[in-house]
mmCIF file of C-alpha atoms in Angstrom:
data_model
loop_
_atom_site.group_PDB
_atom_site.id
_atom_site.type_symbol
_atom_site.label_atom_id
_atom_site.label_comp_id
_atom_site.label_asym_id
_atom_site.label_seq_id
_atom_site.Cartn_x
_atom_site.Cartn_y
_atom_site.Cartn_z
ATOM 1 C CA UNK A 1 15.940 8.981 -8.410
ATOM 2 C CA UNK A 2 15.273 6.949 -5.258
ATOM 3 C CA UNK A 3 11.698 6.250 -6.382
ATOM 4 C CA UNK A 4 12.829 5.128 -9.845
ATOM 5 C CA UNK A 5 15.435 2.770 -8.367
ATOM 6 C CA UNK A 6 12.877 1.459 -5.876
ATOM 7 C CA UNK A 7 10.299 0.727 -8.571
ATOM 8 C CA UNK A 8 12.900 -0.925 -10.807
ATOM 9 C CA UNK A 9 14.030 -3.188 -7.965
ATOM 10 C CA UNK A 10 10.392 -4.105 -7.296
ATOM 11 C CA UNK A 11 10.017 -5.230 -10.901
ATOM 12 C CA UNK A 12 13.267 -7.184 -10.901
ATOM 13 C CA UNK A 13 12.101 -9.131 -7.884
ATOM 14 C CA UNK A 14 8.858 -10.097 -9.644
ATOM 15 C CA UNK A 15 5.626 -8.795 -8.213
ATOM 16 C CA UNK A 16 3.292 -9.517 -5.379
ATOM 17 C CA UNK A 17 0.826 -12.108 -6.648
ATOM 18 C CA UNK A 18 -1.878 -12.323 -3.941
ATOM 19 C CA UNK A 19 -5.305 -12.195 -5.634
ATOM 20 C CA UNK A 20 -3.435 -12.769 -8.928
ATOM 21 C CA UNK A 21 -2.487 -9.114 -9.062
ATOM 22 C CA UNK A 22 -0.428 -8.137 -12.089
ATOM 23 C CA UNK A 23 0.857 -5.018 -10.338
ATOM 24 C CA UNK A 24 3.913 -4.476 -8.126
ATOM 25 C CA UNK A 25 3.241 -3.865 -4.460
ATOM 26 C CA UNK A 26 4.185 -0.747 -2.499
ATOM 27 C CA UNK A 27 4.012 -0.974 1.273
ATOM 28 C CA UNK A 28 3.463 2.576 2.461
ATOM 29 C CA UNK A 29 5.941 3.991 4.958
ATOM 30 C CA UNK A 30 4.352 4.394 8.397
ATOM 31 C CA UNK A 31 4.485 7.249 10.914
ATOM 32 C CA UNK A 32 3.852 6.748 14.623
ATOM 33 C CA UNK A 33 1.786 9.799 15.581
ATOM 34 C CA UNK A 34 2.247 9.136 19.298
ATOM 35 C CA UNK A 35 5.970 9.770 18.967
ATOM 36 C CA UNK A 36 5.175 13.276 17.793
ATOM 37 C CA UNK A 37 2.627 13.892 20.559
ATOM 38 C CA UNK A 38 4.542 12.472 23.532
ATOM 39 C CA UNK A 39 8.047 11.878 22.244
ATOM 40 C CA UNK A 40 11.351 13.578 22.978
ATOM 41 C CA UNK A 41 12.594 16.498 20.901
ATOM 42 C CA UNK A 42 14.717 14.067 18.897
ATOM 43 C CA UNK A 43 11.756 11.758 18.256
ATOM 44 C CA UNK A 44 9.568 14.669 17.145
ATOM 45 C CA UNK A 45 12.300 15.817 14.764
ATOM 46 C CA UNK A 46 12.597 12.287 13.361
ATOM 47 C CA UNK A 47 8.844 12.142 12.777
ATOM 48 C CA UNK A 48 8.690 15.474 10.947
ATOM 49 C CA UNK A 49 11.772 14.605 8.867
ATOM 50 C CA UNK A 50 10.105 11.327 7.859
ATOM 51 C CA UNK A 51 6.860 13.101 6.932
ATOM 52 C CA UNK A 52 8.775 15.605 4.788
ATOM 53 C CA UNK A 53 10.654 12.829 2.960
ATOM 54 C CA UNK A 54 7.680 10.484 2.504
ATOM 55 C CA UNK A 55 5.492 13.173 0.942
ATOM 56 C CA UNK A 56 8.339 14.324 -1.310
ATOM 57 C CA UNK A 57 8.974 10.761 -2.532
ATOM 58 C CA UNK A 58 5.478 9.253 -2.566
ATOM 59 C CA UNK A 59 2.836 11.931 -1.947
ATOM 60 C CA UNK A 60 1.331 9.597 0.654
ATOM 61 C CA UNK A 61 2.069 7.687 3.855
ATOM 62 C CA UNK A 62 0.316 5.690 6.577
ATOM 63 C CA UNK A 63 -0.153 6.663 10.227
ATOM 64 C CA UNK A 64 -0.735 4.538 13.309
ATOM 65 C CA UNK A 65 -1.169 5.091 17.046
ATOM 66 C CA UNK A 66 -3.534 7.856 15.983
ATOM 67 C CA UNK A 67 -5.742 7.662 19.075
ATOM 68 C CA UNK A 68 -9.022 6.806 17.336
ATOM 69 C CA UNK A 69 -10.755 3.848 18.945
ATOM 70 C CA UNK A 70 -10.612 0.625 16.938
ATOM 71 C CA UNK A 71 -14.085 -0.227 18.261
ATOM 72 C CA UNK A 72 -15.416 3.067 16.903
ATOM 73 C CA UNK A 73 -13.828 2.405 13.511
ATOM 74 C CA UNK A 74 -15.411 -1.057 13.420
ATOM 75 C CA UNK A 75 -18.796 0.388 14.404
ATOM 76 C CA UNK A 76 -19.017 2.994 11.667
ATOM 77 C CA UNK A 77 -17.731 0.496 9.101
ATOM 78 C CA UNK A 78 -20.575 -1.816 10.124
ATOM 79 C CA UNK A 79 -23.158 0.973 9.977
ATOM 80 C CA UNK A 80 -21.935 2.157 6.591
ATOM 81 C CA UNK A 81 -22.021 -1.360 5.164
ATOM 82 C CA UNK A 82 -25.534 -1.787 6.534
ATOM 83 C CA UNK A 83 -26.716 1.330 4.701
ATOM 84 C CA UNK A 84 -25.241 0.309 1.362
ATOM 85 C CA UNK A 85 -26.869 -3.137 1.643
ATOM 86 C CA UNK A 86 -30.317 -1.507 1.558
ATOM 87 C CA UNK A 87 -32.475 -1.267 -1.558
ATOM 88 C CA UNK A 88 -31.937 1.458 -4.144
ATOM 89 C CA UNK A 89 -35.330 2.907 -3.202
ATOM 90 C CA UNK A 90 -34.304 3.181 0.445
ATOM 91 C CA UNK A 91 -30.940 4.772 -0.359
ATOM 92 C CA UNK A 92 -32.445 7.239 -2.816
ATOM 93 C CA UNK A 93 -34.471 8.808 0.018
ATOM 94 C CA UNK A 94 -31.159 10.241 1.212
ATOM 95 C CA UNK A 95 -30.053 11.649 -2.164
ATOM 96 C CA UNK A 96 -27.565 14.497 -2.113
ATOM 97 C CA UNK A 97 -27.749 17.773 -4.015
ATOM 98 C CA UNK A 98 -24.593 16.969 -5.990
ATOM 99 C CA UNK A 99 -21.010 16.106 -5.111
ATOM 100 C CA UNK A 100 -19.760 18.076 -2.139
ATOM 101 C CA UNK A 101 -23.161 18.158 -0.435
ATOM 102 C CA UNK A 102 -24.464 15.696 2.193
ATOM 103 C CA UNK A 103 -26.346 12.561 1.251
ATOM 104 C CA UNK A 104 -26.271 9.589 -1.107
ATOM 105 C CA UNK A 105 -24.817 9.317 -4.619
ATOM 106 C CA UNK A 106 -25.518 6.146 -6.691
ATOM 107 C CA UNK A 107 -23.099 4.298 -8.950
ATOM 108 C CA UNK A 108 -21.637 6.327 -11.818
ATOM 109 C CA UNK A 109 -22.458 9.740 -10.327
ATOM 110 C CA UNK A 110 -18.724 10.456 -10.184
ATOM 111 C CA UNK A 111 -16.159 10.460 -12.974
ATOM 112 C CA UNK A 112 -12.943 11.351 -11.169
ATOM 113 C CA UNK A 113 -10.759 11.203 -14.281
ATOM 114 C CA UNK A 114 -13.078 13.570 -16.181
ATOM 115 C CA UNK A 115 -11.730 16.404 -14.017
ATOM 116 C CA UNK A 116 -8.388 15.735 -15.725
ATOM 117 C CA UNK A 117 -9.670 15.679 -19.292
ATOM 118 C CA UNK A 118 -10.868 12.073 -19.644
ATOM 119 C CA UNK A 119 -13.968 12.516 -21.800
ATOM 120 C CA UNK A 120 -14.486 8.789 -22.409
ATOM 121 C CA UNK A 121 -15.291 7.866 -18.800
ATOM 122 C CA UNK A 122 -19.064 7.566 -18.397
ATOM 123 C CA UNK A 123 -18.911 7.068 -14.627
ATOM 124 C CA UNK A 124 -17.070 5.320 -11.818
ATOM 125 C CA UNK A 125 -18.431 2.165 -10.187
ATOM 126 C CA UNK A 126 -18.712 3.432 -6.637
ATOM 127 C CA UNK A 127 -21.632 4.677 -4.571
ATOM 128 C CA UNK A 128 -21.109 7.294 -1.894
ATOM 129 C CA UNK A 129 -22.598 8.882 1.186
ATOM 130 C CA UNK A 130 -21.380 12.154 2.708
ATOM 131 C CA UNK A 131 -22.279 13.529 6.123
ATOM 132 C CA UNK A 132 -21.654 17.233 5.844
ATOM 133 C CA UNK A 133 -21.112 20.009 3.360
ATOM 134 C CA UNK A 134 -17.722 20.276 1.761
ATOM 135 C CA UNK A 135 -17.684 23.991 2.550
ATOM 136 C CA UNK A 136 -17.990 24.157 6.311
ATOM 137 C CA UNK A 137 -18.691 26.849 8.863
ATOM 138 C CA UNK A 138 -15.507 27.277 10.872
ATOM 139 C CA UNK A 139 -17.420 28.752 13.814
ATOM 140 C CA UNK A 140 -19.712 25.736 14.089
ATOM 141 C CA UNK A 141 -18.304 22.642 15.766
ATOM 142 C CA UNK A 142 -20.495 20.263 13.795
ATOM 143 C CA UNK A 143 -19.208 21.694 10.471
ATOM 144 C CA UNK A 144 -22.615 22.777 9.202
ATOM 145 C CA UNK A 145 -23.991 19.259 9.256
ATOM 146 C CA UNK A 146 -27.598 18.652 8.374
ATOM 147 C CA UNK A 147 -29.924 15.683 8.000
ATOM 148 C CA UNK A 148 -30.850 14.899 4.379
ATOM 149 C CA UNK A 149 -34.291 13.778 5.586
ATOM 150 C CA UNK A 150 -36.665 16.341 7.120
ATOM 151 C CA UNK A 151 -38.209 13.710 9.414
ATOM 152 C CA UNK A 152 -36.581 11.808 12.233
ATOM 153 C CA UNK A 153 -35.126 8.500 11.132
ATOM 154 C CA UNK A 154 -33.717 6.199 13.804
ATOM 155 C CA UNK A 155 -31.328 4.336 11.504
ATOM 156 C CA UNK A 156 -29.857 7.482 10.020
ATOM 157 C CA UNK A 157 -29.682 9.300 13.356
ATOM 158 C CA UNK A 158 -27.705 6.508 15.006
ATOM 159 C CA UNK A 159 -25.298 6.323 12.051
ATOM 160 C CA UNK A 160 -24.989 10.121 12.083
ATOM 161 C CA UNK A 161 -24.279 10.312 15.832
ATOM 162 C CA UNK A 162 -21.711 7.525 15.678
ATOM 163 C CA UNK A 163 -20.012 9.083 12.647
ATOM 164 C CA UNK A 164 -19.842 12.429 14.458
ATOM 165 C CA UNK A 165 -17.841 10.725 17.214
ATOM 166 C CA UNK A 166 -15.383 9.576 14.568
ATOM 167 C CA UNK A 167 -15.324 13.030 12.944
ATOM 168 C CA UNK A 168 -14.325 14.591 16.255
ATOM 169 C CA UNK A 169 -11.394 12.197 16.526
ATOM 170 C CA UNK A 170 -10.202 12.490 12.947
ATOM 171 C CA UNK A 171 -10.411 16.310 12.887
ATOM 172 C CA UNK A 172 -8.311 16.370 16.067
ATOM 173 C CA UNK A 173 -5.848 14.142 14.229
ATOM 174 C CA UNK A 174 -5.898 16.562 11.287
ATOM 175 C CA UNK A 175 -4.816 19.382 13.620
ATOM 176 C CA UNK A 176 -1.876 17.287 14.825
ATOM 177 C CA UNK A 177 -0.978 16.433 11.231
ATOM 178 C CA UNK A 178 -1.069 20.124 10.343
ATOM 179 C CA UNK A 179 1.333 20.889 13.200
ATOM 180 C CA UNK A 180 3.663 18.151 11.974
ATOM 181 C CA UNK A 181 3.468 19.659 8.488
ATOM 182 C CA UNK A 182 4.263 23.153 9.764
ATOM 183 C CA UNK A 183 7.312 21.789 11.598
ATOM 184 C CA UNK A 184 8.444 19.852 8.518
ATOM 185 C CA UNK A 185 8.359 23.018 6.381
ATOM 186 C CA UNK A 186 9.987 25.246 9.010
ATOM 187 C CA UNK A 187 6.856 27.294 9.741
ATOM 188 C CA UNK A 188 5.117 28.472 12.895
ATOM 189 C CA UNK A 189 3.377 25.418 14.324
ATOM 190 C CA UNK A 190 -0.204 26.669 13.887
ATOM 191 C CA UNK A 191 0.398 27.888 10.342
ATOM 192 C CA UNK A 192 -1.881 25.355 8.603
ATOM 193 C CA UNK A 193 -4.498 25.139 11.339
ATOM 194 C CA UNK A 194 -4.964 28.910 11.077
ATOM 195 C CA UNK A 195 -5.894 28.460 7.404
ATOM 196 C CA UNK A 196 -8.890 26.318 8.435
ATOM 197 C CA UNK A 197 -10.660 28.884 10.602
ATOM 198 C CA UNK A 198 -13.685 30.424 8.848
ATOM 199 C CA UNK A 199 -14.884 28.385 5.836
ATOM 200 C CA UNK A 200 -12.748 25.250 5.515
ATOM 201 C CA UNK A 201 -13.544 22.420 3.122
ATOM 202 C CA UNK A 202 -14.324 19.348 5.227
ATOM 203 C CA UNK A 203 -16.333 16.288 4.320
ATOM 204 C CA UNK A 204 -16.525 12.733 5.673
ATOM 205 C CA UNK A 205 -17.420 10.497 2.750
ATOM 206 C CA UNK A 206 -18.176 6.775 2.669
ATOM 207 C CA UNK A 207 -17.341 5.016 -0.604
ATOM 208 C CA UNK A 208 -18.831 1.615 -1.335
ATOM 209 C CA UNK A 209 -17.651 -0.765 -4.039
ATOM 210 C CA UNK A 210 -20.408 -3.378 -4.405
ATOM 211 C CA UNK A 211 -19.838 -6.858 -5.796
ATOM 212 C CA UNK A 212 -19.910 -6.738 -9.605
ATOM 213 C CA UNK A 213 -20.636 -10.004 -11.408
ATOM 214 C CA UNK A 214 -19.195 -8.602 -14.646
ATOM 215 C CA UNK A 215 -16.095 -7.071 -13.029
ATOM 216 C CA UNK A 216 -13.646 -8.817 -15.388
ATOM 217 C CA UNK A 217 -15.506 -7.541 -18.448
ATOM 218 C CA UNK A 218 -15.641 -4.025 -16.982
ATOM 219 C CA UNK A 219 -11.915 -4.100 -16.189
ATOM 220 C CA UNK A 220 -11.115 -5.192 -19.736
ATOM 221 C CA UNK A 221 -13.078 -2.156 -20.936
ATOM 222 C CA UNK A 222 -11.012 0.194 -18.736
ATOM 223 C CA UNK A 223 -13.700 0.781 -16.125
ATOM 224 C CA UNK A 224 -12.734 1.579 -12.541
ATOM 225 C CA UNK A 225 -14.187 1.743 -9.076
ATOM 226 C CA UNK A 226 -12.670 5.227 -9.010
ATOM 227 C CA UNK A 227 -10.788 6.403 -12.086
ATOM 228 C CA UNK A 228 -7.360 8.044 -12.040
ATOM 229 C CA UNK A 229 -7.238 11.384 -10.245
ATOM 230 C CA UNK A 230 -5.483 13.417 -7.590
ATOM 231 C CA UNK A 231 -7.110 14.643 -4.396
ATOM 232 C CA UNK A 232 -8.163 18.198 -5.053
ATOM 233 C CA UNK A 233 -7.345 20.236 -1.952
ATOM 234 C CA UNK A 234 -5.414 19.546 1.291
ATOM 235 C CA UNK A 235 -4.903 16.294 3.158
ATOM 236 C CA UNK A 236 -7.239 13.317 2.750
ATOM 237 C CA UNK A 237 -7.345 10.845 5.651
ATOM 238 C CA UNK A 238 -8.649 7.434 4.606
ATOM 239 C CA UNK A 239 -9.435 4.061 6.139
ATOM 240 C CA UNK A 240 -8.749 1.815 3.133
ATOM 241 C CA UNK A 241 -10.404 -1.408 4.260
ATOM 242 C CA UNK A 242 -9.000 -4.921 4.108
ATOM 243 C CA UNK A 243 -9.179 -5.692 0.378
ATOM 244 C CA UNK A 244 -6.620 -4.532 -2.150
ATOM 245 C CA UNK A 245 -7.714 -2.226 -4.946
ATOM 246 C CA UNK A 246 -6.146 1.191 -4.279
ATOM 247 C CA UNK A 247 -3.255 2.003 -6.595
ATOM 248 C CA UNK A 248 -0.799 4.896 -6.822
ATOM 249 C CA UNK A 249 1.249 5.872 -9.849
ATOM 250 C CA UNK A 250 4.874 5.903 -8.698
ATOM 251 C CA UNK A 251 7.688 6.607 -11.170
ATOM 252 C CA UNK A 252 5.230 6.179 -14.034
ATOM 253 C CA UNK A 253 4.108 2.703 -12.871
ATOM 254 C CA UNK A 254 0.789 1.771 -11.261
ATOM 255 C CA UNK A 255 1.375 -0.022 -7.959
ATOM 256 C CA UNK A 256 -0.918 -1.741 -5.452
ATOM 257 C CA UNK A 257 -0.878 0.158 -2.143
ATOM 258 C CA UNK A 258 -0.956 -1.513 1.266
ATOM 259 C CA UNK A 259 0.663 -0.848 4.624
ATOM 260 C CA UNK A 260 2.989 -2.906 6.792
ATOM 261 C CA UNK A 261 0.587 -2.391 9.676
ATOM 262 C CA UNK A 262 -2.915 -3.704 10.419
ATOM 263 C CA UNK A 263 -4.623 -2.189 7.382
ATOM 264 C CA UNK A 264 -8.028 -2.117 9.052
ATOM 265 C CA UNK A 265 -6.869 0.544 11.516
ATOM 266 C CA UNK A 266 -3.976 2.432 9.917
ATOM 267 C CA UNK A 267 -5.014 5.695 8.273
ATOM 268 C CA UNK A 268 -3.643 6.463 4.819
ATOM 269 C CA UNK A 269 -2.836 10.133 4.215
ATOM 270 C CA UNK A 270 -2.850 11.563 0.689
ATOM 271 C CA UNK A 271 -1.531 15.009 -0.093
ATOM 272 C CA UNK A 272 -3.839 17.111 -2.284
ATOM 273 C CA UNK A 273 -3.147 19.480 -5.163
ATOM 274 C CA UNK A 274 -3.019 22.647 -3.052
ATOM 275 C CA UNK A 275 0.267 21.402 -1.640
ATOM 276 C CA UNK A 276 1.690 21.502 -5.194
ATOM 277 C CA UNK A 277 1.053 25.255 -5.158
ATOM 278 C CA UNK A 278 1.989 25.857 -1.508
ATOM 279 C CA UNK A 279 5.354 24.071 -1.852
ATOM 280 C CA UNK A 280 5.932 25.080 -5.483
ATOM 281 C CA UNK A 281 6.230 21.464 -6.574
ATOM 282 C CA UNK A 282 8.414 20.164 -3.731
ATOM 283 C CA UNK A 283 5.432 18.135 -2.528
ATOM 284 C CA UNK A 284 3.095 16.896 -5.234
ATOM 285 C CA UNK A 285 -0.299 15.237 -5.057
ATOM 286 C CA UNK A 286 -0.126 11.629 -6.201
ATOM 287 C CA UNK A 287 -2.179 10.190 -9.034
ATOM 288 C CA UNK A 288 -4.253 7.271 -7.750
ATOM 289 C CA UNK A 289 -7.212 5.088 -8.646
ATOM 290 C CA UNK A 290 -9.244 2.118 -7.399
ATOM 291 C CA UNK A 291 -9.205 -0.756 -9.849
ATOM 292 C CA UNK A 292 -12.145 -2.931 -10.799
ATOM 293 C CA UNK A 293 -12.281 -6.349 -9.158
ATOM 294 C CA UNK A 294 -14.952 -8.720 -7.896
ATOM 295 C CA UNK A 295 -14.428 -7.919 -4.229
ATOM 296 C CA UNK A 296 -16.990 -5.947 -2.257
ATOM 297 C CA UNK A 297 -15.365 -3.230 -0.184
ATOM 298 C CA UNK A 298 -16.190 -0.042 1.700
ATOM 299 C CA UNK A 299 -13.848 2.775 2.709
ATOM 300 C CA UNK A 300 -14.339 6.160 4.344
ATOM 301 C CA UNK A 301 -12.294 9.329 3.988
ATOM 302 C CA UNK A 302 -12.120 12.794 5.513
ATOM 303 C CA UNK A 303 -11.457 15.198 2.630
ATOM 304 C CA UNK A 304 -10.043 18.534 3.749
ATOM 305 C CA UNK A 305 -9.055 21.925 2.429
ATOM 306 C CA UNK A 306 -8.469 25.431 3.799
ATOM 307 C CA UNK A 307 -10.856 28.389 3.910
ATOM 308 C CA UNK A 308 -12.818 28.845 0.705
ATOM 309 C CA UNK A 309 -11.609 32.386 -0.071
ATOM 310 C CA UNK A 310 -7.946 31.756 0.831
ATOM 311 C CA UNK A 311 -5.481 32.633 -1.931
ATOM 312 C CA UNK A 312 -3.214 29.632 -2.542
ATOM 313 C CA UNK A 313 0.355 30.533 -3.496
ATOM 314 C CA UNK A 314 3.904 29.484 -2.523
ATOM 315 C CA UNK A 315 4.368 29.821 1.242
ATOM 316 C CA UNK A 316 6.588 32.689 2.283
ATOM 317 C CA UNK A 317 9.087 31.705 4.956
ATOM 318 C CA UNK A 318 9.330 28.127 3.660
ATOM 319 C CA UNK A 319 12.721 27.635 1.990
ATOM 320 C CA UNK A 320 11.757 24.688 -0.241
ATOM 321 C CA UNK A 321 8.595 26.550 -1.296
ATOM 322 C CA UNK A 322 10.262 29.706 -2.580
ATOM 323 C CA UNK A 323 13.694 28.717 -3.878
ATOM 324 C CA UNK A 324 12.495 28.499 -7.510
ATOM 325 C CA UNK A 325 10.303 30.534 -9.843
ATOM 326 C CA UNK A 326 6.584 30.025 -9.142
ATOM 327 C CA UNK A 327 5.408 26.959 -11.096
ATOM 328 C CA UNK A 328 1.628 27.117 -10.603
ATOM 329 C CA UNK A 329 -0.996 29.815 -10.984
ATOM 330 C CA UNK A 330 -2.261 31.282 -7.702
ATOM 331 C CA UNK A 331 -5.975 30.774 -7.085
ATOM 332 C CA UNK A 332 -8.418 30.618 -4.192
ATOM 333 C CA UNK A 333 -9.432 27.334 -2.629
ATOM 334 C CA UNK A 334 -12.950 27.826 -3.977
ATOM 335 C CA UNK A 335 -11.729 28.451 -7.521
ATOM 336 C CA UNK A 336 -9.685 25.261 -7.500
ATOM 337 C CA UNK A 337 -12.518 23.248 -5.947
ATOM 338 C CA UNK A 338 -14.992 24.431 -8.576
ATOM 339 C CA UNK A 339 -12.537 23.581 -11.347
ATOM 340 C CA UNK A 340 -12.310 19.972 -10.170
ATOM 341 C CA UNK A 341 -15.863 19.377 -8.932
ATOM 342 C CA UNK A 342 -17.441 20.783 -12.087
ATOM 343 C CA UNK A 343 -15.421 18.309 -14.151
ATOM 344 C CA UNK A 344 -16.079 15.185 -12.096
ATOM 345 C CA UNK A 345 -19.787 15.466 -11.129
ATOM 346 C CA UNK A 346 -21.709 13.784 -13.947
ATOM 347 C CA UNK A 347 -25.094 14.770 -12.497
ATOM 348 C CA UNK A 348 -24.122 18.392 -11.909
ATOM 349 C CA UNK A 349 -21.536 19.221 -14.585
ATOM 350 C CA UNK A 350 -21.557 22.987 -14.104
ATOM 351 C CA UNK A 351 -20.716 22.620 -10.402
ATOM 352 C CA UNK A 352 -23.231 25.302 -9.425
ATOM 353 C CA UNK A 353 -25.149 23.251 -6.856
ATOM 354 C CA UNK A 354 -21.962 22.766 -4.904
ATOM 355 C CA UNK A 355 -21.471 26.527 -4.568
ATOM 356 C CA UNK A 356 -25.063 27.609 -3.998
ATOM 357 C CA UNK A 357 -26.786 27.848 -0.633
#
């Protein structure tokens, strides 16, 4: 009810018109991570109560004071942009083996909405680069990373080493976020971190939206940078960049998403579909997309999920997760991942490359 009233009030007050946007604007609620790390008992309780409410109402929120160096964020943004500015021939040397594996994916390799039954989408207008396998080795600190090129390459190696510094920081942040989540659901603090111990799904992915001279025509033909979808697994931690384009569907209405903070350094957190099953619908993954516009933009996201063979079902010991009849079919992480990846990878539609060694 609160969300419906909020959206209605947004429409009554007209809409945010920067960049001539026709969509209402939602400023994501923010969470100060430092208050959870160093705060008093009362402050920690306030943080976890806010997280619980924000996910229930929006399926997303923004975090700040996360401890990751702004200089490091700027550096990997610069390196990523430098890569995507190279020729197609140069980028193709780093080609991946399909979505979920490390390397480069050109425009229209992904059709995110196809995983949800959209058969008319012939590809999304984003190019991507991923640094490690989606299925990781929990006993290996570098998450089973590998170099797409067999030979040494100074450009790639420097980008790789700098990105690994960021990965260390953002995976530490993920552990803190998991502890906050456990507290919010009344569980033992390490509950979620223990689910990411042997074969978690972890991938740092850069997404580039190049300048499109025919963007208005593409938009009129219902083409997107990334078409409507939900994140498949656990939390996704994203640096959204400085240009609007990300939208969430709130109360049945598409809304532009920004934050009240310095957008270049806040991290947006999306809840993935496994939380629908874990919480039996109390927390639900949000439907989102990136609309087509003329602006060039690059973002990067850590996509996460628990161990590949973990059975996902309502969490015992969590009151909000078990107070109703089970709403979703239980399945392993790997089964759910294959369901979604096989639908969205236009170059690998059976999903087999993702699950083969």
